[in-house]
Amino acid sequence: MAGNFVGREYFQHLDAAEMRPDLILEVGRISQDSIEWERQRTGGLWNPKPLPESVARHSYESLQDPSLWDLIASQDIDVVIQAGVGILKPNMISVPNIGFVNVHPGALPAYRGNACPEWQLYDGNPIVATAHLIDAGIDTGPVICANSMSILPEWTYENIRANIYVHCADVLIAALKRLNKWDGMNIYDVVVPQTEQNACYRPQMPNELIEELKEKLSSGYGYRSKND
């Protein structure tokens, strides 16, 4: 969505890694309420730079616009990065040659669903971001790669929240590099199907547990990044 913080974060990292996308697609616009919510839960610490004015972008009102999918197909696009655009239907997922890549801020399949960074912290686990191909399920597609987030002991909840999608951007770049190794034959040479063993969908975390989590974090919490 236009104005979406996630897309802006991803673009900065991709550009720095000399992996600027062939197409920039904007579908709809993020609401002011969503912007204020992100500012609140990150203490105003997360505010990626807007895309440069010189960067061309293609704008659409919704995912239902057929010209969006015609453009992706006509450009022979291999991978589309999902950066906060909403739920994709199966006929949409099949348009790119390889598929849609999503970076989920949870260790899959154990942390599917909502508020996964918070649930991982609450359980005393590292925050793991998992890059996967999107399929017809919710957070069920085959895994490309995963990595745990570096967290400094002095970071507050707001610091952690402000850096989650910075970490997700790093995982995204690792995932794209891995997909680049695919020889066009068996996609399962570079991705791993998820199993349903230990799979769990997490609900939104209640506010009282968020406050409890903040108290836990005030006593210190640190993890160094580790490839999984």
PDB file of N, CA and C in Angstrom, residues 3-58:
ATOM      1  N   GLY A   3       2.500   4.434   1.119  1.00  0.00           N
ATOM      2  CA  GLY A   3       2.764   4.924   2.467  1.00  0.00           C
ATOM      3  C   GLY A   3       3.063   3.853   3.486  1.00  0.00           C
ATOM      4  N   ASN A   4       2.943   2.584   3.097  1.00  0.00           N
ATOM      5  CA  ASN A   4       3.171   1.480   4.024  1.00  0.00           C
ATOM      6  C   ASN A   4       4.618   1.465   4.501  1.00  0.00           C
ATOM      7  N   PHE A   5       4.828   1.399   5.815  1.00  0.00           N
ATOM      8  CA  PHE A   5       6.174   1.431   6.373  1.00  0.00           C
ATOM      9  C   PHE A   5       6.996   0.229   5.930  1.00  0.00           C
ATOM     10  N   VAL A   6       6.355  -0.941   5.809  1.00  0.00           N
ATOM     11  CA  VAL A   6       7.088  -2.157   5.468  1.00  0.00           C
ATOM     12  C   VAL A   6       7.701  -2.046   4.075  1.00  0.00           C
ATOM     13  N   GLY A   7       6.908  -1.602   3.108  1.00  0.00           N
ATOM     14  CA  GLY A   7       7.420  -1.451   1.761  1.00  0.00           C
ATOM     15  C   GLY A   7       8.578  -0.480   1.694  1.00  0.00           C
ATOM     16  N   ARG A   8       8.489   0.610   2.439  1.00  0.00           N
ATOM     17  CA  ARG A   8       9.562   1.599   2.468  1.00  0.00           C
ATOM     18  C   ARG A   8      10.833   1.008   3.066  1.00  0.00           C
ATOM     19  N   GLU A   9      10.679   0.233   4.131  1.00  0.00           N
ATOM     20  CA  GLU A   9      11.834  -0.413   4.758  1.00  0.00           C
ATOM     21  C   GLU A   9      12.496  -1.392   3.799  1.00  0.00           C
ATOM     22  N   TYR A  10      11.681  -2.218   3.157  1.00  0.00           N
ATOM     23  CA  TYR A  10      12.219  -3.202   2.223  1.00  0.00           C
ATOM     24  C   TYR A  10      12.947  -2.529   1.063  1.00  0.00           C
ATOM     25  N   PHE A  11      12.361  -1.458   0.525  1.00  0.00           N
ATOM     26  CA  PHE A  11      12.983  -0.793  -0.615  1.00  0.00           C
ATOM     27  C   PHE A  11      14.374  -0.276  -0.250  1.00  0.00           C
ATOM     28  N   GLN A  12      14.503   0.333   0.926  1.00  0.00           N
ATOM     29  CA  GLN A  12      15.803   0.857   1.337  1.00  0.00           C
ATOM     30  C   GLN A  12      16.863  -0.231   1.363  1.00  0.00           C
ATOM     31  N   HIS A  13      16.515  -1.385   1.929  1.00  0.00           N
ATOM     32  CA  HIS A  13      17.478  -2.478   2.054  1.00  0.00           C
ATOM     33  C   HIS A  13      17.794  -3.101   0.696  1.00  0.00           C
ATOM     34  N   LEU A  14      16.775  -3.275  -0.124  1.00  0.00           N
ATOM     35  CA  LEU A  14      17.001  -3.835  -1.452  1.00  0.00           C
ATOM     36  C   LEU A  14      17.867  -2.901  -2.294  1.00  0.00           C
ATOM     37  N   ASP A  15      17.608  -1.621  -2.204  1.00  0.00           N
ATOM     38  CA  ASP A  15      18.384  -0.651  -2.963  1.00  0.00           C
ATOM     39  C   ASP A  15      19.845  -0.657  -2.509  1.00  0.00           C
ATOM     40  N   ALA A  16      20.066  -0.715  -1.192  1.00  0.00           N
ATOM     41  CA  ALA A  16      21.427  -0.736  -0.659  1.00  0.00           C
ATOM     42  C   ALA A  16      22.175  -1.998  -1.066  1.00  0.00           C
ATOM     43  N   ALA A  17      21.426  -3.100  -1.233  1.00  0.00           N
ATOM     44  CA  ALA A  17      22.032  -4.367  -1.639  1.00  0.00           C
ATOM     45  C   ALA A  17      22.141  -4.503  -3.153  1.00  0.00           C
ATOM     46  N   GLU A  18      21.851  -3.422  -3.874  1.00  0.00           N
ATOM     47  CA  GLU A  18      21.866  -3.409  -5.336  1.00  0.00           C
ATOM     48  C   GLU A  18      20.919  -4.473  -5.902  1.00  0.00           C
ATOM     49  N   MET A  19      19.739  -4.551  -5.282  1.00  0.00           N
ATOM     50  CA  MET A  19      18.699  -5.483  -5.700  1.00  0.00           C
ATOM     51  C   MET A  19      17.383  -4.726  -5.904  1.00  0.00           C
ATOM     52  N   ARG A  20      17.477  -3.528  -6.497  1.00  0.00           N
ATOM     53  CA  ARG A  20      16.273  -2.713  -6.697  1.00  0.00           C
ATOM     54  C   ARG A  20      15.276  -3.477  -7.565  1.00  0.00           C
ATOM     55  N   PRO A  21      14.021  -3.531  -7.166  1.00  0.00           N
ATOM     56  CA  PRO A  21      13.006  -4.290  -7.928  1.00  0.00           C
ATOM     57  C   PRO A  21      12.805  -3.747  -9.334  1.00  0.00           C
ATOM     58  N   ASP A  22      12.378  -4.637 -10.239  1.00  0.00           N
ATOM     59  CA  ASP A  22      12.063  -4.232 -11.607  1.00  0.00           C
ATOM     60  C   ASP A  22      10.762  -3.444 -11.667  1.00  0.00           C
ATOM     61  N   LEU A  23       9.846  -3.727 -10.744  1.00  0.00           N
ATOM     62  CA  LEU A  23       8.581  -3.006 -10.677  1.00  0.00           C
ATOM     63  C   LEU A  23       8.313  -2.609  -9.233  1.00  0.00           C
ATOM     64  N   ILE A  24       7.785  -1.415  -9.032  1.00  0.00           N
ATOM     65  CA  ILE A  24       7.283  -0.981  -7.732  1.00  0.00           C
ATOM     66  C   ILE A  24       5.774  -0.856  -7.877  1.00  0.00           C
ATOM     67  N   LEU A  25       5.046  -1.646  -7.104  1.00  0.00           N
ATOM     68  CA  LEU A  25       3.587  -1.676  -7.204  1.00  0.00           C
ATOM     69  C   LEU A  25       2.976  -1.153  -5.907  1.00  0.00           C
ATOM     70  N   GLU A  26       2.045  -0.216  -6.014  1.00  0.00           N
ATOM     71  CA  GLU A  26       1.310   0.291  -4.862  1.00  0.00           C
ATOM     72  C   GLU A  26      -0.158  -0.052  -5.040  1.00  0.00           C
ATOM     73  N   VAL A  27      -0.720  -0.726  -4.048  1.00  0.00           N
ATOM     74  CA  VAL A  27      -2.123  -1.143  -4.122  1.00  0.00           C
ATOM     75  C   VAL A  27      -2.867  -0.523  -2.945  1.00  0.00           C
ATOM     76  N   GLY A  28      -3.705   0.469  -3.238  1.00  0.00           N
ATOM     77  CA  GLY A  28      -4.408   1.165  -2.173  1.00  0.00           C
ATOM     78  C   GLY A  28      -3.470   2.078  -1.403  1.00  0.00           C
ATOM     79  N   ARG A  29      -3.910   2.529  -0.236  1.00  0.00           N
ATOM     80  CA  ARG A  29      -3.097   3.421   0.605  1.00  0.00           C
ATOM     81  C   ARG A  29      -3.322   3.065   2.059  1.00  0.00           C
ATOM     82  N   ILE A  30      -2.243   3.040   2.831  1.00  0.00           N
ATOM     83  CA  ILE A  30      -2.349   2.736   4.246  1.00  0.00           C
ATOM     84  C   ILE A  30      -3.163   3.837   4.939  1.00  0.00           C
ATOM     85  N   SER A  31      -3.967   3.442   5.915  1.00  0.00           N
ATOM     86  CA  SER A  31      -4.816   4.418   6.607  1.00  0.00           C
ATOM     87  C   SER A  31      -4.007   5.206   7.630  1.00  0.00           C
ATOM     88  N   GLN A  32      -4.488   6.388   7.946  1.00  0.00           N
ATOM     89  CA  GLN A  32      -3.829   7.208   8.960  1.00  0.00           C
ATOM     90  C   GLN A  32      -3.868   6.526  10.317  1.00  0.00           C
ATOM     91  N   ASP A  33      -4.932   5.786  10.611  1.00  0.00           N
ATOM     92  CA  ASP A  33      -5.019   5.055  11.877  1.00  0.00           C
ATOM     93  C   ASP A  33      -3.903   4.024  11.983  1.00  0.00           C
ATOM     94  N   SER A  34      -3.613   3.332  10.865  1.00  0.00           N
ATOM     95  CA  SER A  34      -2.543   2.336  10.873  1.00  0.00           C
ATOM     96  C   SER A  34      -1.181   2.986  11.081  1.00  0.00           C
ATOM     97  N   ILE A  35      -0.993   4.150  10.483  1.00  0.00           N
ATOM     98  CA  ILE A  35       0.259   4.880  10.665  1.00  0.00           C
ATOM     99  C   ILE A  35       0.433   5.283  12.121  1.00  0.00           C
ATOM    100  N   GLU A  36      -0.619   5.799  12.721  1.00  0.00           N
ATOM    101  CA  GLU A  36      -0.545   6.219  14.118  1.00  0.00           C
ATOM    102  C   GLU A  36      -0.309   5.032  15.044  1.00  0.00           C
ATOM    103  N   TRP A  37      -0.905   3.884  14.706  1.00  0.00           N
ATOM    104  CA  TRP A  37      -0.702   2.674  15.505  1.00  0.00           C
ATOM    105  C   TRP A  37       0.757   2.240  15.477  1.00  0.00           C
ATOM    106  N   GLU A  38       1.384   2.276  14.286  1.00  0.00           N
ATOM    107  CA  GLU A  38       2.792   1.914  14.180  1.00  0.00           C
ATOM    108  C   GLU A  38       3.664   2.905  14.959  1.00  0.00           C
ATOM    109  N   ARG A  39       3.337   4.163  14.865  1.00  0.00           N
ATOM    110  CA  ARG A  39       4.111   5.162  15.602  1.00  0.00           C
ATOM    111  C   ARG A  39       3.998   4.947  17.106  1.00  0.00           C
ATOM    112  N   GLN A  40       2.802   4.576  17.553  1.00  0.00           N
ATOM    113  CA  GLN A  40       2.582   4.377  18.980  1.00  0.00           C
ATOM    114  C   GLN A  40       3.355   3.170  19.493  1.00  0.00           C
ATOM    115  N   ARG A  41       3.246   2.026  18.797  1.00  0.00           N
ATOM    116  CA  ARG A  41       3.870   0.820  19.341  1.00  0.00           C
ATOM    117  C   ARG A  41       5.383   0.771  19.119  1.00  0.00           C
ATOM    118  N   THR A  42       5.897   1.678  18.290  1.00  0.00           N
ATOM    119  CA  THR A  42       7.347   1.778  18.121  1.00  0.00           C
ATOM    120  C   THR A  42       7.905   3.021  18.791  1.00  0.00           C
ATOM    121  N   GLY A  43       7.074   3.741  19.547  1.00  0.00           N
ATOM    122  CA  GLY A  43       7.537   4.953  20.202  1.00  0.00           C
ATOM    123  C   GLY A  43       8.021   6.004  19.231  1.00  0.00           C
ATOM    124  N   GLY A  44       7.546   5.938  17.982  1.00  0.00           N
ATOM    125  CA  GLY A  44       7.982   6.885  16.963  1.00  0.00           C
ATOM    126  C   GLY A  44       9.370   6.621  16.427  1.00  0.00           C
ATOM    127  N   LEU A  45       9.968   5.480  16.803  1.00  0.00           N
ATOM    128  CA  LEU A  45      11.337   5.167  16.392  1.00  0.00           C
ATOM    129  C   LEU A  45      11.416   4.576  14.992  1.00  0.00           C
ATOM    130  N   TRP A  46      10.298   4.051  14.487  1.00  0.00           N
ATOM    131  CA  TRP A  46      10.297   3.438  13.152  1.00  0.00           C
ATOM    132  C   TRP A  46       9.584   4.345  12.172  1.00  0.00           C
ATOM    133  N   ASN A  47      10.340   4.910  11.261  1.00  0.00           N
ATOM    134  CA  ASN A  47       9.759   5.793  10.250  1.00  0.00           C
ATOM    135  C   ASN A  47      10.680   5.789   9.035  1.00  0.00           C
ATOM    136  N   PRO A  48      10.661   4.692   8.243  1.00  0.00           N
ATOM    137  CA  PRO A  48      11.557   4.601   7.090  1.00  0.00           C
ATOM    138  C   PRO A  48      11.336   5.744   6.114  1.00  0.00           C
ATOM    139  N   LYS A  49      12.397   6.093   5.395  1.00  0.00           N
ATOM    140  CA  LYS A  49      12.306   7.164   4.416  1.00  0.00           C
ATOM    141  C   LYS A  49      11.327   6.795   3.303  1.00  0.00           C
ATOM    142  N   PRO A  50      10.581   7.769   2.800  1.00  0.00           N
ATOM    143  CA  PRO A  50       9.727   7.507   1.633  1.00  0.00           C
ATOM    144  C   PRO A  50      10.576   7.140   0.420  1.00  0.00           C
ATOM    145  N   LEU A  51       9.954   6.468  -0.538  1.00  0.00           N
ATOM    146  CA  LEU A  51      10.658   6.178  -1.779  1.00  0.00           C
ATOM    147  C   LEU A  51      11.042   7.486  -2.463  1.00  0.00           C
ATOM    148  N   PRO A  52      12.228   7.535  -3.072  1.00  0.00           N
ATOM    149  CA  PRO A  52      12.612   8.750  -3.802  1.00  0.00           C
ATOM    150  C   PRO A  52      11.592   9.086  -4.888  1.00  0.00           C
ATOM    151  N   GLU A  53      11.392  10.352  -5.105  1.00  0.00           N
ATOM    152  CA  GLU A  53      10.438  10.795  -6.126  1.00  0.00           C
ATOM    153  C   GLU A  53      10.821  10.284  -7.514  1.00  0.00           C
ATOM    154  N   SER A  54      12.120  10.043  -7.723  1.00  0.00           N
ATOM    155  CA  SER A  54      12.591   9.598  -9.036  1.00  0.00           C
ATOM    156  C   SER A  54      12.250   8.135  -9.330  1.00  0.00           C
ATOM    157  N   VAL A  55      11.811   7.400  -8.297  1.00  0.00           N
ATOM    158  CA  VAL A  55      11.500   5.979  -8.476  1.00  0.00           C
ATOM    159  C   VAL A  55      10.097   5.833  -9.059  1.00  0.00           C
ATOM    160  N   ALA A  56      10.013   5.216 -10.221  1.00  0.00           N
ATOM    161  CA  ALA A  56       8.700   5.008 -10.855  1.00  0.00           C
ATOM    162  C   ALA A  56       7.904   3.967 -10.096  1.00  0.00           C
ATOM    163  N   ARG A  57       6.615   4.180 -10.016  1.00  0.00           N
ATOM    164  CA  ARG A  57       5.746   3.214  -9.342  1.00  0.00           C
ATOM    165  C   ARG A  57       4.431   3.121 -10.106  1.00  0.00           C
ATOM    166  N   HIS A  58       3.802   1.956  -9.987  1.00  0.00           N
ATOM    167  CA  HIS A  58       2.521   1.700 -10.633  1.00  0.00           C
ATOM    168  C   HIS A  58       1.473   1.590  -9.524  1.00  0.00           C
TER     169      HIS A  58
END
